């Protein structure tokens, strides 16, 4: 038997319960992994609350790192004893051990710790596809302005650093002066406290009235409308989360009136839909982390037994950088 965190119905953090579960042998295309650390992400709260509907009972968690204990038939890129990390579906990483599909599991370089591996896979791969695969129709070149909301969060701090590596001029937003300072310390050229400033007006001021080529938005409802006003003609609005609630409905005619804008809703799991693409994106992430150009900030650690408090703190926006659950 092993311990896992399960919910039997949607609701608040109080629904997260520790249970004993039986972990069997991996089938074809699967592995069994024993976790050393597990990542915490906003998508976990969406699944817990019911914003994203999934069958019950449900073990949460979309990323983790540990040791491969066994592999099923057809798995050739991993072997028992390998250090490994992953971001992928189905959920289930809030556990001491699990059986899962091998497709999105990657060997973890020796230079990267288990804690860093658990913290960076979902958030780092998200930053990778946003900055390198989700680009405006006119492209992104060094010197271009981009706007990144929640710049002091797990994805945000990675994106601030990676954007600097790519030569992009990242304007970050955050909800406090302390978080703005953190974004600036990690590569954002400008940081706007959207709790005290009109971020759309400030973006126009920074860009000399032109606006940015792309907005990366994981906040949703609270930032959506003004984000459209931050874009230059033919700019791209990228939605990849709903921290404040789902983005409001809008008429496509608004996009024309605001400069023939583009809108896309992205999810990591479309980008890692094949073994080859997952590995290529992970290799890019591993390279930029092991080079020291991007550092993974683990600002909160909670024992697995304190998972309810971890969810409360995340939803209250008390966290910065990455958060992990330790085992």
CSV table of N, CA and C in Angstrom, one decimal, residues 224-225 228 248-258 261 263:
chain,number,residue,atom,x,y,z
A,224,UNK,N,-8.5,40.3,-18.7
A,224,UNK,CA,-8.8,40.0,-20.1
A,224,UNK,C,-9.1,41.2,-20.9
A,225,UNK,N,-10.0,42.0,-20.5
A,225,UNK,CA,-10.5,43.2,-21.3
A,225,UNK,C,-9.3,44.2,-21.5
A,228,UNK,N,-6.5,43.1,-24.0
A,228,UNK,CA,-6.8,43.3,-25.4
A,228,UNK,C,-6.4,44.8,-25.8
A,248,UNK,N,-14.2,36.4,-19.8
A,248,UNK,CA,-15.5,36.7,-20.2
A,248,UNK,C,-15.8,36.4,-21.7
A,249,UNK,N,-17.0,36.2,-22.0
A,249,UNK,CA,-17.4,36.0,-23.4
A,249,UNK,C,-17.2,37.3,-24.1
A,250,UNK,N,-16.9,37.3,-25.4
A,250,UNK,CA,-16.8,38.5,-26.2
A,250,UNK,C,-17.2,38.3,-27.6
A,251,UNK,N,-17.5,39.3,-28.3
A,251,UNK,CA,-17.9,39.2,-29.7
A,251,UNK,C,-16.6,39.3,-30.6
A,252,UNK,N,-16.5,38.5,-31.6
A,252,UNK,CA,-15.3,38.5,-32.5
A,252,UNK,C,-15.1,39.9,-33.1
A,253,UNK,N,-16.2,40.7,-33.3
A,253,UNK,CA,-16.1,42.0,-33.9
A,253,UNK,C,-15.2,42.9,-33.1
A,254,UNK,N,-15.1,42.7,-31.8
A,254,UNK,CA,-14.2,43.5,-30.9
A,254,UNK,C,-12.7,43.4,-31.4
A,255,UNK,N,-12.4,42.2,-31.9
A,255,UNK,CA,-11.0,41.9,-32.3
A,255,UNK,C,-10.7,42.8,-33.5
A,256,UNK,N,-11.6,43.0,-34.4
A,256,UNK,CA,-11.4,43.8,-35.6
A,256,UNK,C,-11.3,45.3,-35.2
A,257,UNK,N,-12.2,45.7,-34.3
A,257,UNK,CA,-12.2,47.1,-33.9
A,257,UNK,C,-10.9,47.5,-33.1
A,258,UNK,N,-10.3,46.5,-32.5
A,258,UNK,CA,-9.1,46.8,-31.7
A,258,UNK,C,-7.8,46.6,-32.5
A,261,UNK,N,-7.0,41.8,-34.2
A,261,UNK,CA,-6.2,41.0,-33.2
A,261,UNK,C,-6.5,39.5,-33.4
A,263,UNK,N,-6.7,35.7,-31.1
A,263,UNK,CA,-6.8,35.2,-29.8
A,263,UNK,C,-6.7,33.7,-29.9
